[in-house]
Amino acid sequence: MAEPCIFCDIVGGKYGTKFLYEDEACVAFADVKPMAPTHILVVPREHHPRLQAAAEEEKLLGRLMSVAAKVVKDRDFRVVVNDGADAGQTVYHLHVHVLSGRHFGWPPG
Ligand code: 5GP
Ligand code: ZN
C-alpha cells in the first residue's frame, strides 16, 4: 500500500481544501503556515516525492511554473522548491511555493 501523503489527500479532496486554481495536472491552494501575505502551493495531482525524482517530467514541471505565474497574476513574486531535507523540504510530494506581497531578501536563508 502507498505511504500516506497529506498532499495526495488534499488533491483528492479529503479535507475540502479550497483550490485557487485547478486543471488536469495540478492544483493550487493556500499554504497553512504562510511565510508571506500571499503563499500558494502549486501541487501536481500525481505523487512525485521531490523534484529530483521528477526531473524527466518536463511537461509537468513546465505546467507547475506556468501555473505559479498565473496564480499571482502580474505581481512581483518568488517561486521556491525545497528539494530534500537540507533544502528545507518537509512534505515529500513535489510542490512549488509561490510567495508574494512583501520584499524578499537575497541570498535566501
Ligand atoms: P516544504 O517544507 O516541504 O517545502 O513545504 C511544505 C509546505 O506545506 C509548508 O509550507 C507547510 O506549511 C505546508 N503544509 C503542510 N501541511 C499542510 C496542510 O495540511 N495544508 C496546507 N494548506 N499546507 C500544508
Ligand atoms: Zn502525495
Tab-separated table of N, CA, C and O and ligand atoms in Angstrom:
chain	number	residue	atom	x	y	z
A	1	MET	N	0.838	-1.202	0.000
A	1	MET	CA	0.000	0.000	0.000
A	1	MET	C	0.874	1.253	0.000
A	1	MET	O	1.933	1.271	0.622
A	2	ALA	N	0.421	2.289	-0.690
A	2	ALA	CA	1.196	3.529	-0.761
A	2	ALA	C	1.280	4.187	0.615
A	2	ALA	O	0.376	4.062	1.439
A	3	GLU	N	2.386	4.883	0.859
A	3	GLU	CA	2.559	5.644	2.101
A	3	GLU	C	1.479	6.727	2.180
A	3	GLU	O	1.125	7.310	1.158
A	4	PRO	N	0.990	7.030	3.370
A	4	PRO	CA	0.055	8.157	3.466
A	4	PRO	C	0.743	9.454	3.070
A	4	PRO	O	1.925	9.631	3.347
A	5	CYS	N	0.038	10.321	2.384
A	5	CYS	CA	0.635	11.577	1.919
A	5	CYS	C	-0.413	12.681	2.061
A	5	CYS	O	-1.493	12.601	1.470
A	6	ILE	N	-0.085	13.702	2.832
A	6	ILE	CA	-1.024	14.788	3.096
A	6	ILE	C	-1.438	15.505	1.812
A	6	ILE	O	-2.613	15.863	1.640
A	7	PHE	N	-0.496	15.694	0.881
A	7	PHE	CA	-0.858	16.410	-0.347
A	7	PHE	C	-1.693	15.534	-1.279
A	7	PHE	O	-2.584	16.046	-1.969
A	8	CYS	N	-1.442	14.218	-1.287
A	8	CYS	CA	-2.341	13.331	-2.051
A	8	CYS	C	-3.761	13.422	-1.480
A	8	CYS	O	-4.738	13.469	-2.234
A	9	ASP	N	-3.867	13.481	-0.162
A	9	ASP	CA	-5.194	13.603	0.466
A	9	ASP	C	-5.860	14.924	0.088
A	9	ASP	O	-7.057	14.966	-0.218
A	10	ILE	N	-5.081	16.019	0.129
A	10	ILE	CA	-5.646	17.327	-0.216
A	10	ILE	C	-6.092	17.342	-1.672
A	10	ILE	O	-7.209	17.773	-1.994
A	11	VAL	N	-5.218	16.859	-2.565
A	11	VAL	CA	-5.544	16.814	-4.002
A	11	VAL	C	-6.814	15.979	-4.225
A	11	VAL	O	-7.650	16.308	-5.068
A	12	GLY	N	-6.960	14.908	-3.441
A	12	GLY	CA	-8.122	14.028	-3.573
A	12	GLY	C	-9.388	14.596	-2.956
A	12	GLY	O	-10.445	13.967	-2.999
A	13	GLY	N	-9.277	15.772	-2.336
A	13	GLY	CA	-10.463	16.438	-1.805
A	13	GLY	C	-10.863	15.982	-0.417
A	13	GLY	O	-11.959	16.299	0.066
A	14	LYS	N	-9.989	15.245	0.266
A	14	LYS	CA	-10.330	14.662	1.572
A	14	LYS	C	-10.733	15.713	2.611
A	14	LYS	O	-11.582	15.444	3.461
A	15	TYR	N	-10.102	16.898	2.558
A	15	TYR	CA	-10.381	17.922	3.566
A	15	TYR	C	-11.199	19.093	3.022
A	15	TYR	O	-11.360	20.102	3.694
A	16	GLY	N	-11.649	18.985	1.810
A	16	GLY	CA	-12.440	20.065	1.227
A	16	GLY	C	-11.650	21.351	1.041
A	16	GLY	O	-12.221	22.450	1.079
A	17	THR	N	-10.337	21.236	0.856
A	17	THR	CA	-9.469	22.412	0.667
A	17	THR	C	-9.925	23.223	-0.542
A	17	THR	O	-10.233	22.657	-1.596
A	18	LYS	N	-9.947	24.544	-0.353
A	18	LYS	CA	-10.345	25.429	-1.462
A	18	LYS	C	-9.189	25.531	-2.468
A	18	LYS	O	-8.083	25.952	-2.103
A	19	PHE	N	-9.450	25.142	-3.704
A	19	PHE	CA	-8.435	25.261	-4.744
A	19	PHE	C	-8.551	26.625	-5.417
A	19	PHE	O	-9.631	27.010	-5.880
A	20	LEU	N	-7.439	27.350	-5.448
A	20	LEU	CA	-7.408	28.664	-6.082
A	20	LEU	C	-7.286	28.519	-7.588
A	20	LEU	O	-7.593	29.436	-8.349
A	21	TYR	N	-6.810	27.359	-7.998
A	21	TYR	CA	-6.664	27.026	-9.416
A	21	TYR	C	-6.643	25.501	-9.485
A	21	TYR	O	-6.121	24.848	-8.578
A	22	GLU	N	-7.175	24.943	-10.549
A	22	GLU	CA	-7.002	23.506	-10.773
A	22	GLU	C	-7.127	23.189	-12.245
A	22	GLU	O	-7.865	23.851	-12.980
A	23	ASP	N	-6.363	22.197	-12.663
A	23	ASP	CA	-6.511	21.661	-14.020
A	23	ASP	C	-6.234	20.161	-13.938
A	23	ASP	O	-6.164	19.601	-12.843
A	24	GLU	N	-6.095	19.509	-15.088
A	24	GLU	CA	-5.972	18.053	-15.059
A	24	GLU	C	-4.635	17.584	-14.475
A	24	GLU	O	-4.502	16.436	-14.060
A	25	ALA	N	-3.658	18.469	-14.398
A	25	ALA	CA	-2.321	18.072	-13.942
A	25	ALA	C	-1.993	18.521	-12.523
A	25	ALA	O	-1.182	17.891	-11.840
A	26	CYS	N	-2.586	19.638	-12.089
A	26	CYS	CA	-2.182	20.181	-10.787
A	26	CYS	C	-3.289	21.012	-10.145
A	26	CYS	O	-4.275	21.356	-10.793
A	27	VAL	N	-3.081	21.302	-8.860
A	27	VAL	CA	-3.990	22.192	-8.129
A	27	VAL	C	-3.140	23.221	-7.389
A	27	VAL	O	-1.943	23.022	-7.164
A	28	ALA	N	-3.766	24.338	-6.997
A	28	ALA	CA	-3.085	25.353	-6.191
A	28	ALA	C	-3.982	25.702	-5.009
A	28	ALA	O	-5.200	25.831	-5.164
A	29	PHE	N	-3.360	25.798	-3.829
A	29	PHE	CA	-4.120	26.159	-2.623
A	29	PHE	C	-3.212	26.925	-1.671
A	29	PHE	O	-1.973	26.883	-1.787
A	30	ALA	N	-3.810	27.629	-0.720
A	30	ALA	CA	-3.053	28.446	0.230
A	30	ALA	C	-2.275	27.565	1.199
A	30	ALA	O	-2.791	26.550	1.684
A	31	ASP	N	-1.035	27.974	1.477
A	31	ASP	CA	-0.225	27.268	2.482
A	31	ASP	C	-0.834	27.499	3.860
A	31	ASP	O	-1.253	28.612	4.194
A	32	VAL	N	-0.876	26.446	4.683
A	32	VAL	CA	-1.494	26.537	6.011
A	32	VAL	C	-0.670	27.430	6.946
A	32	VAL	O	-1.206	27.975	7.922
A	33	LYS	N	0.622	27.588	6.658
A	33	LYS	CA	1.507	28.398	7.511
A	33	LYS	C	2.220	29.413	6.620
A	33	LYS	O	3.400	29.234	6.271
A	34	PRO	N	1.512	30.471	6.212
A	34	PRO	CA	2.060	31.376	5.197
A	34	PRO	C	3.307	32.115	5.654
A	34	PRO	O	3.375	32.604	6.783
A	35	MET	N	4.286	32.196	4.763
A	35	MET	CA	5.550	32.900	5.015
A	35	MET	C	5.553	34.276	4.343
A	35	MET	O	6.582	34.969	4.352
A	36	ALA	N	4.442	34.668	3.775
A	36	ALA	CA	4.294	35.965	3.110
A	36	ALA	C	2.795	36.238	3.029
A	36	ALA	O	1.988	35.314	3.211
A	37	PRO	N	2.399	37.500	2.777
A	37	PRO	CA	0.961	37.802	2.682
A	37	PRO	C	0.228	36.877	1.709
A	37	PRO	O	-0.915	36.493	1.959
A	38	THR	N	0.877	36.546	0.603
A	38	THR	CA	0.337	35.518	-0.291
A	38	THR	C	1.330	34.359	-0.322
A	38	THR	O	2.523	34.565	-0.570
A	39	HIS	N	0.861	33.172	-0.006
A	39	HIS	CA	1.722	31.980	-0.035
A	39	HIS	C	0.872	30.825	-0.546
A	39	HIS	O	0.027	30.287	0.169
A	40	ILE	N	1.093	30.518	-1.811
A	40	ILE	CA	0.294	29.498	-2.505
A	40	ILE	C	1.201	28.320	-2.854
A	40	ILE	O	2.374	28.502	-3.192
A	41	LEU	N	0.644	27.125	-2.755
A	41	LEU	CA	1.366	25.921	-3.165
A	41	LEU	C	0.755	25.408	-4.461
A	41	LEU	O	-0.472	25.296	-4.566
A	42	VAL	N	1.618	25.131	-5.438
A	42	VAL	CA	1.168	24.515	-6.684
A	42	VAL	C	1.628	23.062	-6.630
A	42	VAL	O	2.829	22.788	-6.494
A	43	VAL	N	0.666	22.155	-6.712
A	43	VAL	CA	0.916	20.745	-6.395
A	43	VAL	C	0.399	19.849	-7.522
A	43	VAL	O	-0.782	19.938	-7.887
A	44	PRO	N	1.256	18.991	-8.069
A	44	PRO	CA	0.765	18.070	-9.102
A	44	PRO	C	-0.208	17.056	-8.508
A	44	PRO	O	-0.077	16.671	-7.347
A	45	ARG	N	-1.177	16.642	-9.293
A	45	ARG	CA	-2.117	15.619	-8.818
A	45	ARG	C	-1.403	14.288	-8.600
A	45	ARG	O	-1.748	13.530	-7.689
A	46	GLU	N	-0.421	14.007	-9.449
A	46	GLU	CA	0.323	12.755	-9.362
A	46	GLU	C	1.385	12.866	-8.268
A	46	GLU	O	2.016	13.915	-8.125
A	47	HIS	N	1.585	11.804	-7.534
A	47	HIS	CA	2.578	11.833	-6.451
A	47	HIS	C	3.994	11.623	-6.990
A	47	HIS	O	4.321	10.569	-7.515
A	48	HIS	N	4.817	12.660	-6.852
A	48	HIS	CA	6.263	12.547	-7.061
A	48	HIS	C	6.877	13.036	-5.761
A	48	HIS	O	6.528	14.132	-5.291
A	49	PRO	N	7.776	12.271	-5.145
A	49	PRO	CA	8.281	12.660	-3.831
A	49	PRO	C	9.018	13.995	-3.824
A	49	PRO	O	8.929	14.751	-2.862
A	50	ARG	N	9.753	14.286	-4.897
A	50	ARG	CA	10.549	15.518	-4.904
A	50	ARG	C	10.955	15.849	-6.330
A	50	ARG	O	10.836	15.019	-7.236
A	51	LEU	N	11.483	17.053	-6.503
A	51	LEU	CA	11.888	17.498	-7.837
A	51	LEU	C	12.922	16.564	-8.455
A	51	LEU	O	12.827	16.201	-9.628
A	52	GLN	N	13.901	16.188	-7.652
A	52	GLN	CA	14.962	15.306	-8.147
A	52	GLN	C	14.388	14.022	-8.747
A	52	GLN	O	14.919	13.503	-9.724
A	53	ALA	N	13.289	13.525	-8.181
A	53	ALA	CA	12.669	12.287	-8.652
A	53	ALA	C	11.765	12.526	-9.862
A	53	ALA	O	11.278	11.580	-10.480
A	54	ALA	N	11.525	13.791	-10.193
A	54	ALA	CA	10.614	14.124	-11.294
A	54	ALA	C	11.348	14.859	-12.421
A	54	ALA	O	10.720	15.498	-13.262
A	55	ALA	N	12.665	14.720	-12.422
A	55	ALA	CA	13.478	15.511	-13.359
A	55	ALA	C	13.137	15.263	-14.829
A	55	ALA	O	13.326	16.147	-15.672
A	56	GLU	N	12.636	14.073	-15.144
A	56	GLU	CA	12.295	13.759	-16.542
A	56	GLU	C	10.911	14.264	-16.945
A	56	GLU	O	10.541	14.210	-18.111
A	57	GLU	N	10.150	14.740	-15.987
A	57	GLU	CA	8.753	15.134	-16.236
A	57	GLU	C	8.688	16.577	-16.741
A	57	GLU	O	8.109	17.462	-16.095
A	58	GLU	N	9.270	16.800	-17.901
A	58	GLU	CA	9.401	18.178	-18.396
A	58	GLU	C	8.054	18.871	-18.569
A	58	GLU	O	7.908	20.049	-18.244
A	59	LYS	N	7.097	18.135	-19.090
A	59	LYS	CA	5.794	18.760	-19.341
A	59	LYS	C	5.145	19.195	-18.022
A	59	LYS	O	4.639	20.316	-17.893
A	60	LEU	N	5.175	18.303	-17.049
A	60	LEU	CA	4.586	18.617	-15.744
A	60	LEU	C	5.321	19.783	-15.075
A	60	LEU	O	4.692	20.706	-14.543
A	61	LEU	N	6.638	19.763	-15.123
A	61	LEU	CA	7.414	20.827	-14.472
A	61	LEU	C	7.134	22.167	-15.139
A	61	LEU	O	7.037	23.197	-14.460
A	62	GLY	N	6.994	22.150	-16.432
A	62	GLY	CA	6.633	23.369	-17.148
A	62	GLY	C	5.265	23.872	-16.719
A	62	GLY	O	5.054	25.071	-16.518
A	63	ARG	N	4.339	22.956	-16.549
A	63	ARG	CA	2.995	23.325	-16.115
A	63	ARG	C	3.020	23.968	-14.738
A	63	ARG	O	2.355	24.971	-14.484
A	64	LEU	N	3.798	23.388	-13.815
A	64	LEU	CA	3.854	23.939	-12.456
A	64	LEU	C	4.344	25.386	-12.483
A	64	LEU	O	3.815	26.253	-11.785
A	65	MET	N	5.358	25.659	-13.297
A	65	MET	CA	5.877	27.031	-13.418
A	65	MET	C	4.839	27.957	-14.048
A	65	MET	O	4.662	29.106	-13.617
A	66	SER	N	4.190	27.460	-15.054
A	66	SER	CA	3.185	28.252	-15.742
A	66	SER	C	2.046	28.624	-14.784
A	66	SER	O	1.604	29.781	-14.724
A	67	VAL	N	1.601	27.652	-14.005
A	67	VAL	CA	0.515	27.904	-13.050
A	67	VAL	C	0.988	28.845	-11.955
A	67	VAL	O	0.251	29.744	-11.525
A	68	ALA	N	2.238	28.695	-11.503
A	68	ALA	CA	2.790	29.599	-10.491
A	68	ALA	C	2.674	31.041	-10.976
A	68	ALA	O	2.244	31.930	-10.232
A	69	ALA	N	3.031	31.278	-12.204
A	69	ALA	CA	2.968	32.635	-12.758
A	69	ALA	C	1.524	33.118	-12.878
A	69	ALA	O	1.232	34.290	-12.649
A	70	LYS	N	0.620	32.208	-13.198
A	70	LYS	CA	-0.788	32.601	-13.366
A	70	LYS	C	-1.462	32.931	-12.042
A	70	LYS	O	-2.266	33.869	-11.967
A	71	VAL	N	-1.159	32.177	-10.982
A	71	VAL	CA	-1.901	32.390	-9.738
A	71	VAL	C	-1.556	33.716	-9.063
A	71	VAL	O	-2.353	34.228	-8.281
A	72	VAL	N	-0.363	34.272	-9.339
A	72	VAL	CA	-0.042	35.578	-8.755
A	72	VAL	C	-0.300	36.726	-9.726
A	72	VAL	O	-0.098	37.879	-9.392
A	73	LYS	N	-0.713	36.394	-10.929
A	73	LYS	CA	-1.009	37.393	-11.958
A	73	LYS	C	0.200	38.300	-12.196
A	73	LYS	O	1.296	37.796	-12.420
A	74	ASP	N	0.020	39.620	-12.082
A	74	ASP	CA	1.115	40.492	-12.509
A	74	ASP	C	1.946	41.038	-11.351
A	74	ASP	O	2.739	41.943	-11.516
A	75	ARG	N	1.803	40.495	-10.156
A	75	ARG	CA	2.589	40.997	-9.022
A	75	ARG	C	3.997	40.404	-9.039
A	75	ARG	O	4.239	39.350	-9.611
A	76	ASP	N	4.950	41.117	-8.376
A	76	ASP	CA	6.276	40.526	-8.175
A	76	ASP	C	6.122	39.343	-7.230
A	76	ASP	O	5.334	39.402	-6.284
A	77	PHE	N	6.856	38.305	-7.465
A	77	PHE	CA	6.712	37.125	-6.625
A	77	PHE	C	7.986	36.296	-6.628
A	77	PHE	O	8.866	36.488	-7.468
A	78	ARG	N	8.065	35.387	-5.676
A	78	ARG	CA	9.180	34.436	-5.620
A	78	ARG	C	8.633	33.018	-5.710
A	78	ARG	O	7.624	32.694	-5.076
A	79	VAL	N	9.328	32.180	-6.492
A	79	VAL	CA	8.994	30.764	-6.614
A	79	VAL	C	10.099	29.976	-5.913
A	79	VAL	O	11.277	30.259	-6.118
A	80	VAL	N	9.693	29.026	-5.081
A	80	VAL	CA	10.670	28.231	-4.323
A	80	VAL	C	10.299	26.755	-4.415
A	80	VAL	O	9.126	26.397	-4.271
A	81	VAL	N	11.311	25.916	-4.652
A	81	VAL	CA	11.152	24.472	-4.481
A	81	VAL	C	12.216	24.027	-3.485
A	81	VAL	O	13.415	24.175	-3.756
A	82	ASN	N	11.788	23.547	-2.344
A	82	ASN	CA	12.715	22.971	-1.366
A	82	ASN	C	12.850	21.495	-1.717
A	82	ASN	O	11.879	20.751	-1.630
A	83	ASP	N	14.039	21.089	-2.127
A	83	ASP	CA	14.206	19.706	-2.599
A	83	ASP	C	15.165	18.940	-1.697
A	83	ASP	O	16.382	19.043	-1.839
A	84	GLY	N	14.596	18.184	-0.754
A	84	GLY	CA	15.398	17.410	0.188
A	84	GLY	C	15.529	18.121	1.529
A	84	GLY	O	15.258	19.318	1.653
A	85	ALA	N	15.954	17.352	2.520
A	85	ALA	CA	15.965	17.827	3.909
A	85	ALA	C	16.828	19.072	4.103
A	85	ALA	O	16.410	20.028	4.766
A	86	ASP	N	18.025	19.099	3.537
A	86	ASP	CA	18.905	20.255	3.723
A	86	ASP	C	18.335	21.504	3.073
A	86	ASP	O	18.692	22.630	3.445
A	87	ALA	N	17.493	21.339	2.102
A	87	ALA	CA	16.859	22.481	1.439
A	87	ALA	C	15.569	22.892	2.143
A	87	ALA	O	14.922	23.853	1.732
A	88	GLY	N	15.181	22.144	3.172
A	88	GLY	CA	14.006	22.524	3.949
A	88	GLY	C	12.721	21.815	3.554
A	88	GLY	O	11.641	22.204	4.001
A	89	GLN	N	12.827	20.764	2.727
A	89	GLN	CA	11.601	20.055	2.333
A	89	GLN	C	11.037	19.283	3.518
A	89	GLN	O	11.768	18.568	4.215
A	90	THR	N	9.753	19.454	3.760
A	90	THR	CA	9.093	18.735	4.855
A	90	THR	C	7.967	17.831	4.362
A	90	THR	O	7.626	16.858	5.020
A	91	VAL	N	7.379	18.167	3.229
A	91	VAL	CA	6.322	17.327	2.656
A	91	VAL	C	6.877	16.710	1.367
A	91	VAL	O	7.235	17.440	0.428
A	92	TYR	N	6.951	15.383	1.344
A	92	TYR	CA	7.572	14.689	0.208
A	92	TYR	C	6.552	14.321	-0.872
A	92	TYR	O	6.372	13.156	-1.200
A	93	HIS	N	5.911	15.363	-1.348
A	93	HIS	CA	5.069	15.323	-2.546
A	93	HIS	C	5.415	16.632	-3.249
A	93	HIS	O	5.173	17.716	-2.696
A	94	LEU	N	6.002	16.515	-4.428
A	94	LEU	CA	6.500	17.683	-5.161
A	94	LEU	C	5.535	18.869	-5.092
A	94	LEU	O	4.325	18.702	-5.269
A	95	HIS	N	6.079	20.041	-4.826
A	95	HIS	CA	5.251	21.257	-4.809
A	95	HIS	C	6.121	22.479	-5.024
A	95	HIS	O	7.302	22.492	-4.682
A	96	VAL	N	5.495	23.497	-5.582
A	96	VAL	CA	6.146	24.781	-5.822
A	96	VAL	C	5.500	25.806	-4.896
A	96	VAL	O	4.276	25.958	-4.883
A	97	HIS	N	6.330	26.501	-4.112
A	97	HIS	CA	5.837	27.602	-3.287
A	97	HIS	C	5.787	28.862	-4.156
A	97	HIS	O	6.759	29.172	-4.861
A	98	VAL	N	4.705	29.604	-4.060
A	98	VAL	CA	4.602	30.898	-4.743
A	98	VAL	C	4.329	31.937	-3.657
A	98	VAL	O	3.320	31.863	-2.951
A	99	LEU	N	5.274	32.863	-3.502
A	99	LEU	CA	5.199	33.848	-2.415
A	99	LEU	C	5.166	35.248	-2.994
A	99	LEU	O	5.934	35.565	-3.908
A	100	SER	N	4.295	36.088	-2.416
A	100	SER	CA	4.286	37.478	-2.859
A	100	SER	C	3.669	38.344	-1.771
A	100	SER	O	3.177	37.847	-0.752
A	101	GLY	N	3.744	39.673	-1.985
A	101	GLY	CA	3.123	40.604	-1.051
A	101	GLY	C	4.088	41.236	-0.078
A	101	GLY	O	3.664	41.988	0.805
A	102	ARG	N	5.377	40.921	-0.195
A	102	ARG	CA	6.393	41.602	0.618
A	102	ARG	C	7.713	41.529	-0.142
A	102	ARG	O	7.821	40.842	-1.166
A	103	HIS	N	8.729	42.232	0.395
A	103	HIS	CA	10.059	42.157	-0.209
A	103	HIS	C	10.766	40.888	0.270
A	103	HIS	O	10.651	40.527	1.437
A	104	PHE	N	11.487	40.228	-0.618
A	104	PHE	CA	12.251	39.036	-0.248
A	104	PHE	C	13.737	39.328	-0.379
A	104	PHE	O	14.182	39.831	-1.418
A	105	GLY	N	14.480	39.026	0.683
A	105	GLY	CA	15.920	39.255	0.659
A	105	GLY	C	16.652	38.214	-0.190
A	105	GLY	O	16.115	37.161	-0.518
A	106	TRP	N	17.882	38.571	-0.541
A	106	TRP	CA	18.753	37.629	-1.254
A	106	TRP	C	20.163	37.813	-0.736
A	106	TRP	O	20.578	38.964	-0.557
A	107	PRO	N	20.932	36.792	-0.384
A	107	PRO	CA	20.607	35.376	-0.582
A	107	PRO	C	19.551	34.872	0.399
A	107	PRO	O	19.390	35.453	1.474
A	108	PRO	N	18.868	33.787	0.011
A	108	PRO	CA	17.853	33.204	0.904
A	108	PRO	C	18.544	32.534	2.088
A	108	PRO	O	19.714	32.211	2.029
A	109	GLY	N	17.820	32.275	3.132
A	109	GLY	CA	18.378	31.667	4.343
A	109	GLY	C	18.709	30.202	4.168
A	109	GLY	O	18.282	29.580	3.238
B	1	5GP	P1	8.199	22.163	2.231
B	1	5GP	O1	8.745	22.433	3.618
B	1	5GP	O2	8.078	20.674	2.001
B	1	5GP	O3	8.917	22.869	1.126
B	1	5GP	O4	6.757	22.787	2.209
B	1	5GP	C1	5.643	22.161	2.742
B	1	5GP	C2	4.617	23.238	2.961
B	1	5GP	O5	3.353	22.627	3.116
B	1	5GP	C3	4.867	24.090	4.212
B	1	5GP	O6	4.978	25.447	3.833
B	1	5GP	C4	3.659	23.806	5.084
B	1	5GP	O7	3.223	24.957	5.794
B	1	5GP	C5	2.630	23.330	4.082
B	1	5GP	N1	1.668	22.385	4.610
B	1	5GP	C6	1.926	21.285	5.369
B	1	5GP	N2	0.793	20.636	5.671
B	1	5GP	C7	-0.206	21.346	5.079
B	1	5GP	C8	-1.632	21.176	5.054
B	1	5GP	O8	-2.199	20.241	5.606
B	1	5GP	N3	-2.349	22.110	4.343
B	1	5GP	C9	-1.737	23.153	3.712
B	1	5GP	N4	-2.543	24.012	3.065
B	1	5GP	N5	-0.414	23.350	3.722
B	1	5GP	C10	0.348	22.451	4.403
B	2	ZN	ZN	1.439	12.535	-2.450
